mmCIF file of C-alpha atoms in Angstrom:
data_model
loop_
_atom_site.group_PDB
_atom_site.id
_atom_site.type_symbol
_atom_site.label_atom_id
_atom_site.label_comp_id
_atom_site.label_asym_id
_atom_site.label_seq_id
_atom_site.Cartn_x
_atom_site.Cartn_y
_atom_site.Cartn_z
ATOM 1 C CA UNK P 1 3.346 -17.305 -3.882
ATOM 2 C CA UNK P 2 5.115 -13.992 -4.501
ATOM 3 C CA UNK P 3 5.261 -13.062 -0.799
ATOM 4 C CA UNK P 4 2.907 -10.128 -1.333
ATOM 5 C CA UNK P 5 1.241 -10.769 1.971
ATOM 6 C CA UNK P 6 -0.873 -7.664 2.517
ATOM 7 C CA UNK P 7 -2.862 -7.868 -0.733
ATOM 8 C CA UNK P 8 -3.062 -11.667 -0.425
ATOM 9 C CA UNK P 9 -4.578 -11.462 3.044
ATOM 10 C CA UNK P 10 -7.068 -8.827 1.882
ATOM 11 C CA UNK P 11 -8.291 -11.031 -0.948
ATOM 12 C CA UNK P 12 -8.629 -14.108 1.262
ATOM 13 C CA UNK P 13 -10.582 -12.172 3.898
ATOM 14 C CA UNK P 14 -12.858 -10.709 1.217
ATOM 15 C CA UNK P 15 -13.556 -14.262 0.034
ATOM 16 C CA UNK P 16 -14.343 -15.336 3.595
ATOM 17 C CA UNK P 17 -16.850 -12.486 3.946
ATOM 18 C CA UNK P 18 -18.456 -13.388 0.634
ATOM 19 C CA UNK P 19 -18.747 -17.052 1.645
ATOM 20 C CA UNK P 20 -18.642 -17.539 5.437
ATOM 21 C CA UNK P 21 -18.515 -21.315 4.968
ATOM 22 C CA UNK P 22 -15.310 -21.158 2.924
ATOM 23 C CA UNK P 23 -12.846 -22.392 5.490
ATOM 24 C CA UNK P 24 -9.977 -22.419 3.017
ATOM 25 C CA UNK P 25 -10.295 -18.618 2.696
ATOM 26 C CA UNK P 26 -9.377 -18.252 6.362
ATOM 27 C CA UNK P 27 -6.570 -20.766 5.788
ATOM 28 C CA UNK P 28 -5.235 -18.384 3.142
ATOM 29 C CA UNK P 29 -5.423 -15.450 5.539
ATOM 30 C CA UNK P 30 -3.508 -17.451 8.168
ATOM 31 C CA UNK P 31 -0.906 -18.459 5.578
ATOM 32 C CA UNK P 32 -0.432 -14.820 4.581
ATOM 33 C CA UNK P 33 0.093 -13.848 8.219
ATOM 34 C CA UNK P 34 3.091 -16.176 8.479
ATOM 35 C CA UNK P 35 5.124 -13.597 6.632
ATOM 36 C CA UNK P 36 8.299 -14.841 5.018
ATOM 37 C CA UNK P 37 8.254 -18.570 5.876
ATOM 38 C CA UNK P 38 12.049 -18.646 6.159
ATOM 39 C CA UNK P 39 11.783 -16.488 9.276
ATOM 40 C CA UNK P 40 9.805 -16.720 12.491
ATOM 41 C CA UNK P 41 6.268 -15.356 12.379
ATOM 42 C CA UNK P 42 6.293 -11.609 13.137
ATOM 43 C CA UNK P 43 5.074 -11.137 16.709
ATOM 44 C CA UNK P 44 2.101 -8.883 15.774
ATOM 45 C CA UNK P 45 0.855 -11.599 13.382
ATOM 46 C CA UNK P 46 0.722 -14.487 15.834
ATOM 47 C CA UNK P 47 -2.643 -13.742 17.464
ATOM 48 C CA UNK P 48 -4.540 -12.851 14.263
ATOM 49 C CA UNK P 49 -2.955 -15.812 12.473
ATOM 50 C CA UNK P 50 -4.011 -18.241 15.174
ATOM 51 C CA UNK P 51 -7.489 -16.694 15.130
ATOM 52 C CA UNK P 52 -7.686 -17.166 11.356
ATOM 53 C CA UNK P 53 -6.852 -20.858 11.773
ATOM 54 C CA UNK P 54 -9.656 -21.218 14.303
ATOM 55 C CA UNK P 55 -12.045 -19.403 11.956
ATOM 56 C CA UNK P 56 -11.026 -21.795 9.183
ATOM 57 C CA UNK P 57 -11.870 -24.762 11.390
ATOM 58 C CA UNK P 58 -15.128 -23.225 12.587
ATOM 59 C CA UNK P 59 -16.276 -22.377 9.070
ATOM 60 C CA UNK P 60 -16.536 -26.074 8.339
ATOM 61 C CA UNK P 61 -14.296 -26.918 5.393
ATOM 62 C CA UNK P 62 -16.347 -28.914 2.903
ATOM 63 C CA UNK P 63 -13.767 -31.536 1.940
ATOM 64 C CA UNK P 64 -11.243 -33.627 3.821
ATOM 65 C CA UNK P 65 -8.505 -32.192 1.628
ATOM 66 C CA UNK P 66 -9.348 -28.672 2.796
ATOM 67 C CA UNK P 67 -9.395 -29.842 6.407
ATOM 68 C CA UNK P 68 -5.974 -31.408 5.916
ATOM 69 C CA UNK P 69 -4.578 -28.108 4.635
ATOM 70 C CA UNK P 70 -5.983 -26.278 7.651
ATOM 71 C CA UNK P 71 -4.684 -28.871 10.100
ATOM 72 C CA UNK P 72 -1.214 -28.752 8.534
ATOM 73 C CA UNK P 73 -0.998 -24.973 8.819
ATOM 74 C CA UNK P 74 -2.239 -25.073 12.405
ATOM 75 C CA UNK P 75 1.180 -26.491 13.340
ATOM 76 C CA UNK P 76 2.711 -23.081 12.696
ATOM 77 C CA UNK P 77 0.572 -21.434 15.370
ATOM 78 C CA UNK P 78 -0.041 -24.219 17.898
ATOM 79 C CA UNK P 79 1.883 -24.062 21.198
ATOM 80 C CA UNK P 80 3.527 -20.859 20.062
ATOM 81 C CA UNK P 81 4.635 -20.042 23.587
ATOM 82 C CA UNK P 82 6.231 -23.473 24.035
ATOM 83 C CA UNK P 83 7.831 -24.359 20.707
ATOM 84 C CA UNK P 84 10.490 -22.418 18.834
ATOM 85 C CA UNK P 85 10.302 -21.648 15.142
ATOM 86 C CA UNK P 86 12.408 -24.637 14.067
ATOM 87 C CA UNK P 87 10.197 -27.074 15.939
ATOM 88 C CA UNK P 88 7.045 -25.580 14.444
ATOM 89 C CA UNK P 89 8.370 -25.385 10.881
ATOM 90 C CA UNK P 90 9.528 -29.004 11.127
ATOM 91 C CA UNK P 91 6.081 -30.132 12.233
ATOM 92 C CA UNK P 92 4.541 -28.155 9.390
ATOM 93 C CA UNK P 93 6.961 -29.716 6.890
ATOM 94 C CA UNK P 94 6.049 -33.203 8.056
ATOM 95 C CA UNK P 95 2.344 -32.420 7.835
ATOM 96 C CA UNK P 96 2.791 -31.075 4.301
ATOM 97 C CA UNK P 97 4.772 -34.188 3.362
ATOM 98 C CA UNK P 98 1.828 -36.327 4.447
ATOM 99 C CA UNK P 99 -0.621 -34.074 2.619
ATOM 100 C CA UNK P 100 1.417 -34.125 -0.590
ATOM 101 C CA UNK P 101 1.656 -37.929 -0.424
ATOM 102 C CA UNK P 102 -2.079 -38.243 0.216
ATOM 103 C CA UNK P 103 -2.989 -36.004 -2.726
ATOM 104 C CA UNK P 104 -0.315 -36.642 -5.373
ATOM 105 C CA UNK P 105 -2.359 -34.920 -8.095
ATOM 106 C CA UNK P 106 -2.695 -31.711 -6.076
ATOM 107 C CA UNK P 107 -0.120 -29.355 -7.545
ATOM 108 C CA UNK P 108 -0.429 -26.815 -4.742
ATOM 109 C CA UNK P 109 0.256 -29.478 -2.127
ATOM 110 C CA UNK P 110 3.466 -30.458 -3.907
ATOM 111 C CA UNK P 111 4.551 -26.829 -4.307
ATOM 112 C CA UNK P 112 3.924 -25.907 -0.683
ATOM 113 C CA UNK P 113 5.704 -29.040 0.483
ATOM 114 C CA UNK P 114 8.698 -28.175 -1.703
ATOM 115 C CA UNK P 115 9.183 -24.746 -0.149
ATOM 116 C CA UNK P 116 8.684 -26.240 3.328
ATOM 117 C CA UNK P 117 11.683 -28.455 2.590
ATOM 118 C CA UNK P 118 13.743 -25.298 2.180
ATOM 119 C CA UNK P 119 12.401 -23.362 5.146
ATOM 120 C CA UNK P 120 12.974 -26.337 7.466
ATOM 121 C CA UNK P 121 16.388 -27.383 6.146
ATOM 122 C CA UNK P 122 19.143 -27.744 8.712
ATOM 123 C CA UNK P 123 21.720 -24.959 8.208
ATOM 124 C CA UNK P 124 24.516 -27.426 8.954
ATOM 125 C CA UNK P 125 23.636 -29.748 6.052
ATOM 126 C CA UNK P 126 26.064 -28.809 3.308
ATOM 127 C CA UNK P 127 24.748 -31.555 1.017
ATOM 128 C CA UNK P 128 21.567 -29.467 0.659
ATOM 129 C CA UNK P 129 19.583 -32.697 0.678
ATOM 130 C CA UNK P 130 16.223 -31.148 1.485
ATOM 131 C CA UNK P 131 16.709 -28.285 -0.938
ATOM 132 C CA UNK P 132 17.560 -30.636 -3.791
ATOM 133 C CA UNK P 133 14.612 -32.852 -2.879
ATOM 134 C CA UNK P 134 12.323 -29.846 -3.126
ATOM 135 C CA UNK P 135 13.833 -28.811 -6.443
ATOM 136 C CA UNK P 136 13.359 -32.354 -7.770
ATOM 137 C CA UNK P 137 9.646 -31.996 -7.025
ATOM 138 C CA UNK P 138 9.321 -28.655 -8.784
ATOM 139 C CA UNK P 139 11.554 -29.034 -11.849
ATOM 140 C CA UNK P 140 9.289 -31.509 -13.709
ATOM 141 C CA UNK P 141 6.204 -29.569 -12.647
ATOM 142 C CA UNK P 142 7.679 -26.432 -14.189
ATOM 143 C CA UNK P 143 7.722 -28.064 -17.616
ATOM 144 C CA UNK P 144 3.971 -28.513 -17.291
ATOM 145 C CA UNK P 145 3.261 -25.224 -15.500
ATOM 146 C CA UNK P 146 5.853 -22.768 -16.889
ATOM 147 C CA UNK P 147 4.011 -19.672 -15.651
ATOM 148 C CA UNK P 148 3.282 -20.763 -12.097
ATOM 149 C CA UNK P 149 4.776 -18.073 -9.841
ATOM 150 C CA UNK P 150 5.293 -20.406 -6.896
ATOM 151 C CA UNK P 151 7.369 -22.880 -8.859
ATOM 152 C CA UNK P 152 9.759 -20.287 -10.271
ATOM 153 C CA UNK P 153 9.991 -18.407 -6.975
ATOM 154 C CA UNK P 154 10.628 -21.456 -4.832
ATOM 155 C CA UNK P 155 13.193 -22.902 -7.217
ATOM 156 C CA UNK P 156 15.206 -19.726 -6.657
ATOM 157 C CA UNK P 157 14.979 -20.230 -2.901
ATOM 158 C CA UNK P 158 15.852 -23.906 -3.138
ATOM 159 C CA UNK P 159 18.954 -23.142 -5.196
ATOM 160 C CA UNK P 160 19.933 -20.038 -3.199
ATOM 161 C CA UNK P 161 23.226 -21.511 -1.947
ATOM 162 C CA UNK P 162 26.629 -20.888 -3.572
ATOM 163 C CA UNK P 163 27.465 -24.505 -4.565
ATOM 164 C CA UNK P 164 24.134 -25.022 -6.364
ATOM 165 C CA UNK P 165 23.182 -21.461 -7.327
ATOM 166 C CA UNK P 166 23.779 -21.859 -11.065
ATOM 167 C CA UNK P 167 20.930 -24.377 -11.155
ATOM 168 C CA UNK P 168 18.620 -21.482 -10.307
ATOM 169 C CA UNK P 169 19.553 -19.212 -13.204
ATOM 170 C CA UNK P 170 16.699 -20.366 -15.436
ATOM 171 C CA UNK P 171 14.146 -19.595 -12.728
ATOM 172 C CA UNK P 172 15.858 -16.290 -11.928
ATOM 173 C CA UNK P 173 15.627 -15.152 -15.526
ATOM 174 C CA UNK P 174 11.960 -16.154 -15.771
ATOM 175 C CA UNK P 175 10.304 -15.271 -12.486
ATOM 176 C CA UNK P 176 10.119 -11.490 -12.890
ATOM 177 C CA UNK P 177 8.215 -11.976 -16.155
ATOM 178 C CA UNK P 178 5.650 -14.226 -14.481
ATOM 179 C CA UNK P 179 4.667 -11.726 -11.782
ATOM 180 C CA UNK P 180 5.618 -8.281 -13.112
ATOM 181 C CA UNK P 181 3.447 -6.393 -10.613
ATOM 182 C CA UNK P 182 4.864 -7.953 -7.448
ATOM 183 C CA UNK P 183 7.910 -6.165 -5.990
ATOM 184 C CA UNK P 184 9.288 -9.351 -4.459
ATOM 185 C CA UNK P 185 9.106 -11.127 -7.815
ATOM 186 C CA UNK P 186 11.303 -8.420 -9.313
ATOM 187 C CA UNK P 187 13.772 -8.630 -6.427
ATOM 188 C CA UNK P 188 14.005 -12.393 -6.028
ATOM 189 C CA UNK P 189 16.103 -13.123 -9.149
ATOM 190 C CA UNK P 190 18.888 -11.076 -7.575
ATOM 191 C CA UNK P 191 19.358 -13.806 -4.959
ATOM 192 C CA UNK P 192 20.763 -16.021 -7.705
ATOM 193 C CA UNK P 193 22.439 -13.128 -9.528
ATOM 194 C CA UNK P 194 24.280 -12.291 -6.305
ATOM 195 C CA UNK P 195 25.429 -15.878 -5.863
ATOM 196 C CA UNK P 196 26.882 -16.139 -9.366
ATOM 197 C CA UNK P 197 28.259 -12.604 -9.711
ATOM 198 C CA UNK P 198 25.688 -11.140 -12.131
ATOM 199 C CA UNK P 199 25.981 -7.722 -10.518
ATOM 200 C CA UNK P 200 24.477 -5.612 -13.313
ATOM 201 C CA UNK P 201 21.490 -7.927 -13.525
ATOM 202 C CA UNK P 202 21.099 -7.670 -9.765
ATOM 203 C CA UNK P 203 21.045 -3.876 -9.967
ATOM 204 C CA UNK P 204 18.424 -3.939 -12.726
ATOM 205 C CA UNK P 205 16.322 -6.438 -10.796
ATOM 206 C CA UNK P 206 16.332 -4.377 -7.635
ATOM 207 C CA UNK P 207 15.770 -1.091 -9.419
ATOM 208 C CA UNK P 208 12.547 -2.590 -10.787
ATOM 209 C CA UNK P 209 11.605 -3.993 -7.387
ATOM 210 C CA UNK P 210 12.265 -0.737 -5.520
ATOM 211 C CA UNK P 211 10.217 1.242 -8.044
ATOM 212 C CA UNK P 212 7.159 -1.033 -7.742
ATOM 213 C CA UNK P 213 7.522 -1.258 -3.979
ATOM 214 C CA UNK P 214 7.700 2.517 -3.652
ATOM 215 C CA UNK P 215 4.624 2.974 -5.832
ATOM 216 C CA UNK P 216 2.661 0.396 -3.837
ATOM 217 C CA UNK P 217 3.979 1.705 -0.488
ATOM 218 C CA UNK P 218 5.551 -1.640 0.321
ATOM 219 C CA UNK P 219 8.366 -0.081 2.312
ATOM 220 C CA UNK P 220 9.875 -3.332 3.582
ATOM 221 C CA UNK P 221 10.413 -4.566 0.021
ATOM 222 C CA UNK P 222 11.745 -1.160 -1.020
ATOM 223 C CA UNK P 223 14.384 -1.236 1.702
ATOM 224 C CA UNK P 224 15.280 -4.839 0.885
ATOM 225 C CA UNK P 225 15.829 -3.984 -2.787
ATOM 226 C CA UNK P 226 17.934 -0.982 -1.829
ATOM 227 C CA UNK P 227 20.118 -3.179 0.366
ATOM 228 C CA UNK P 228 20.860 -5.502 -2.545
ATOM 229 C CA UNK P 229 21.551 -2.575 -4.878
ATOM 230 C CA UNK P 230 24.185 -1.210 -2.519
ATOM 231 C CA UNK P 231 25.843 -4.593 -2.354
ATOM 232 C CA UNK P 232 25.929 -5.026 -6.139
ATOM 233 C CA UNK P 233 27.401 -1.557 -6.670
ATOM 234 C CA UNK P 234 30.090 -2.252 -4.102
ATOM 235 C CA UNK P 235 30.985 -5.522 -5.808
ATOM 236 C CA UNK P 236 31.515 -3.584 -9.043
ATOM 237 C CA UNK P 237 33.713 -1.108 -7.138
ATOM 238 C CA UNK P 238 31.182 1.600 -8.018
ATOM 239 C CA UNK P 239 31.442 3.074 -4.557
ATOM 240 C CA UNK P 240 30.209 6.507 -5.602
ATOM 241 C CA UNK P 241 26.986 4.963 -6.898
ATOM 242 C CA UNK P 242 26.580 2.902 -3.742
ATOM 243 C CA UNK P 243 27.180 5.908 -1.542
ATOM 244 C CA UNK P 244 24.957 8.253 -3.503
ATOM 245 C CA UNK P 245 21.276 8.416 -4.354
ATOM 246 C CA UNK P 246 20.838 4.874 -5.566
ATOM 247 C CA UNK P 247 20.559 3.004 -2.300
ATOM 248 C CA UNK P 248 21.490 4.308 1.131
ATOM 249 C CA UNK P 249 19.855 7.694 0.614
ATOM 250 C CA UNK P 250 16.681 5.994 -0.597
ATOM 251 C CA UNK P 251 16.527 4.191 2.726
ATOM 252 C CA UNK P 252 16.088 7.538 4.408
ATOM 253 C CA UNK P 253 13.893 9.310 1.849
ATOM 254 C CA UNK P 254 10.596 8.505 0.249
ATOM 255 C CA UNK P 255 9.743 6.113 3.086
ATOM 256 C CA UNK P 256 6.905 6.650 5.524
ATOM 257 C CA UNK P 257 8.855 6.137 8.738
ATOM 258 C CA UNK P 258 5.705 5.568 10.737
ATOM 259 C CA UNK P 259 4.882 2.494 8.658
ATOM 260 C CA UNK P 260 8.319 0.911 8.842
ATOM 261 C CA UNK P 261 8.287 -1.165 11.999
ATOM 262 C CA UNK P 262 11.154 -1.520 14.430
ATOM 263 C CA UNK P 263 11.643 -5.159 13.440
ATOM 264 C CA UNK P 264 12.081 -4.235 9.791
ATOM 265 C CA UNK P 265 14.526 -1.484 10.655
ATOM 266 C CA UNK P 266 16.448 -3.897 12.845
ATOM 267 C CA UNK P 267 16.653 -6.438 10.017
ATOM 268 C CA UNK P 268 17.719 -3.774 7.525
ATOM 269 C CA UNK P 269 20.355 -2.597 9.973
ATOM 270 C CA UNK P 270 21.530 -6.165 10.419
ATOM 271 C CA UNK P 271 21.777 -6.623 6.666
ATOM 272 C CA UNK P 272 23.768 -3.423 6.338
ATOM 273 C CA UNK P 273 26.080 -4.420 9.142
ATOM 274 C CA UNK P 274 26.698 -7.802 7.565
ATOM 275 C CA UNK P 275 27.249 -6.541 4.048
ATOM 276 C CA UNK P 276 28.344 -2.984 3.735
ATOM 277 C CA UNK P 277 31.293 -2.140 5.941
ATOM 278 C CA UNK P 278 32.526 0.054 3.098
ATOM 279 C CA UNK P 279 29.486 2.307 3.530
ATOM 280 C CA UNK P 280 29.390 2.524 7.292
ATOM 281 C CA UNK P 281 31.646 4.412 9.646
ATOM 282 C CA UNK P 282 31.302 1.772 12.322
ATOM 283 C CA UNK P 283 33.973 3.286 14.493
ATOM 284 C CA UNK P 284 31.791 6.345 15.102
ATOM 285 C CA UNK P 285 28.504 4.536 14.671
ATOM 286 C CA UNK P 286 27.413 6.838 11.868
ATOM 287 C CA UNK P 287 26.728 6.780 8.189
ATOM 288 C CA UNK P 288 28.864 9.057 6.078
ATOM 289 C CA UNK P 289 28.005 12.648 6.966
ATOM 290 C CA UNK P 290 26.964 13.507 3.414
ATOM 291 C CA UNK P 291 23.655 11.695 3.918
ATOM 292 C CA UNK P 292 20.604 13.362 5.385
ATOM 293 C CA UNK P 293 19.941 11.895 8.810
ATOM 294 C CA UNK P 294 16.250 11.021 8.579
ATOM 295 C CA UNK P 295 14.598 9.069 11.430
ATOM 296 C CA UNK P 296 14.833 5.852 9.426
ATOM 297 C CA UNK P 297 18.549 6.290 8.787
ATOM 298 C CA UNK P 298 19.219 7.126 12.424
ATOM 299 C CA UNK P 299 17.445 3.990 13.591
ATOM 300 C CA UNK P 300 19.344 1.844 11.109
ATOM 301 C CA UNK P 301 22.607 3.371 12.335
ATOM 302 C CA UNK P 302 21.739 2.515 15.914
ATOM 303 C CA UNK P 303 20.865 -1.035 14.907
ATOM 304 C CA UNK P 304 24.177 -1.412 13.120
ATOM 305 C CA UNK P 305 26.154 -0.315 16.144
ATOM 306 C CA UNK P 306 24.292 -2.695 18.444
ATOM 307 C CA UNK P 307 24.376 -5.646 16.097
ATOM 308 C CA UNK P 308 27.953 -5.452 14.898
ATOM 309 C CA UNK P 309 30.577 -5.561 17.643
ATOM 310 C CA UNK P 310 30.922 -4.562 21.244
ATOM 311 C CA UNK P 311 34.693 -4.502 20.842
ATOM 312 C CA UNK P 312 35.653 -0.974 19.806
ATOM 313 C CA UNK P 313 38.698 -2.326 17.970
ATOM 314 C CA UNK P 314 36.698 -4.676 15.762
ATOM 315 C CA UNK P 315 35.035 -2.067 13.511
ATOM 316 C CA UNK P 316 38.352 -0.430 12.663
ATOM 317 C CA UNK P 317 39.905 -3.809 11.961
ATOM 318 C CA UNK P 318 37.103 -4.651 9.540
ATOM 319 C CA UNK P 319 37.397 -1.295 7.810
ATOM 320 C CA UNK P 320 41.105 -1.908 7.292
ATOM 321 C CA UNK P 321 40.332 -5.340 5.857
ATOM 322 C CA UNK P 322 37.806 -3.804 3.467
ATOM 323 C CA UNK P 323 40.360 -1.221 2.370
ATOM 324 C CA UNK P 324 42.765 -4.023 1.505
ATOM 325 C CA UNK P 325 40.027 -5.902 -0.360
ATOM 326 C CA UNK P 326 39.542 -2.930 -2.687
ATOM 327 C CA UNK P 327 42.781 -3.911 -4.387
ATOM 328 C CA UNK P 328 41.311 -7.240 -5.491
ATOM 329 C CA UNK P 329 38.434 -7.993 -7.899
ATOM 330 C CA UNK P 330 35.120 -8.255 -6.108
ATOM 331 C CA UNK P 331 33.089 -10.013 -8.765
ATOM 332 C CA UNK P 332 33.958 -13.504 -7.611
ATOM 333 C CA UNK P 333 32.776 -13.049 -4.033
ATOM 334 C CA UNK P 334 29.966 -15.398 -3.055
ATOM 335 C CA UNK P 335 28.032 -15.115 0.168
ATOM 336 C CA UNK P 336 26.175 -17.634 2.301
ATOM 337 C CA UNK P 337 24.234 -17.162 5.512
ATOM 338 C CA UNK P 338 25.796 -15.399 8.470
ATOM 339 C CA UNK P 339 25.808 -18.380 10.782
ATOM 340 C CA UNK P 340 27.721 -20.373 8.182
ATOM 341 C CA UNK P 341 31.244 -18.983 8.048
ATOM 342 C CA UNK P 342 33.333 -20.955 5.613
ATOM 343 C CA UNK P 343 36.002 -20.550 2.967
ATOM 344 C CA UNK P 344 34.954 -20.357 -0.675
ATOM 345 C CA UNK P 345 37.677 -19.989 -3.313
ATOM 346 C CA UNK P 346 40.052 -18.846 -0.593
ATOM 347 C CA UNK P 347 37.716 -16.217 0.829
ATOM 348 C CA UNK P 348 35.666 -16.259 3.985
ATOM 349 C CA UNK P 349 31.990 -15.960 3.178
ATOM 350 C CA UNK P 350 29.485 -14.464 5.584
ATOM 351 C CA UNK P 351 26.445 -13.005 3.889
ATOM 352 C CA UNK P 352 22.832 -12.322 4.743
ATOM 353 C CA UNK P 353 20.549 -14.839 6.378
ATOM 354 C CA UNK P 354 17.479 -13.184 5.010
ATOM 355 C CA UNK P 355 15.541 -15.107 2.410
ATOM 356 C CA UNK P 356 13.012 -12.360 1.717
#
């Protein structure tokens, strides 16, 4: 529930070895291999995930309820070469809706259905109907299960949209206490903090996340936390902090470059390109020269150049716009997903799509 997929998969596979007839253990391994359910399954995970589903079926789940869980998850891997992510996540959502209705007393079924309502929501629906439906499932459950990590975590995701973000503050303030050892649990509150302008709280949240991620060698989470720290510092007009040790430099140091995959670097580069024009010299395709040019930084730079603009005039235009924006307070800026450009309080919002 705290998106700590590596350790989760290890535990599920250990359970499967201890009890070869425990089909639900292989279900858990397949669920862990999905990665962040808001994004498509990472390509290297597709084959082992599909194999885990087949192992779950072959193990012979002992109850119909377990078989229903396995069958629902199978939708995420079935016909992978024919169906896109939206089609598969929609089928999974519908299967979880049926499962949750069939087993109304099963808390986990309700929780997993609630987050599926968020991951499958249409980006064009500005009523946030599915998100609010999911939150309506979880809110009363939270009164009964105040320390359930999935409930707090998924409420943050379900409310992670500017018009409804304040509804997520209670969960944001609680979640890190529920799962103090998980780097993502320390980071996730900053999704809401970013929406409502709690920049100092966002910095504290991501400092904690980056520290735990670094200690546990979870380099993807470390980079994600660093990205959010840069953004929060920039919103406070603390450009020197943003440009110094606290974020960008950490992306190039203390990270085992061999373990940071190209996809993660591409996503980090995309996030930087979308958020931090103040930090990047996009005209030359380089980070500020004061930073050591480690392999990780160089790859992020290349990703930024490719992902931003092919029009050489566009980077300079954006830099000029950012220079003008420095004269106005930044604390009120709210950001939505990149494919949803719209005006909020007179400003155009275009933030990160990532839900990690």
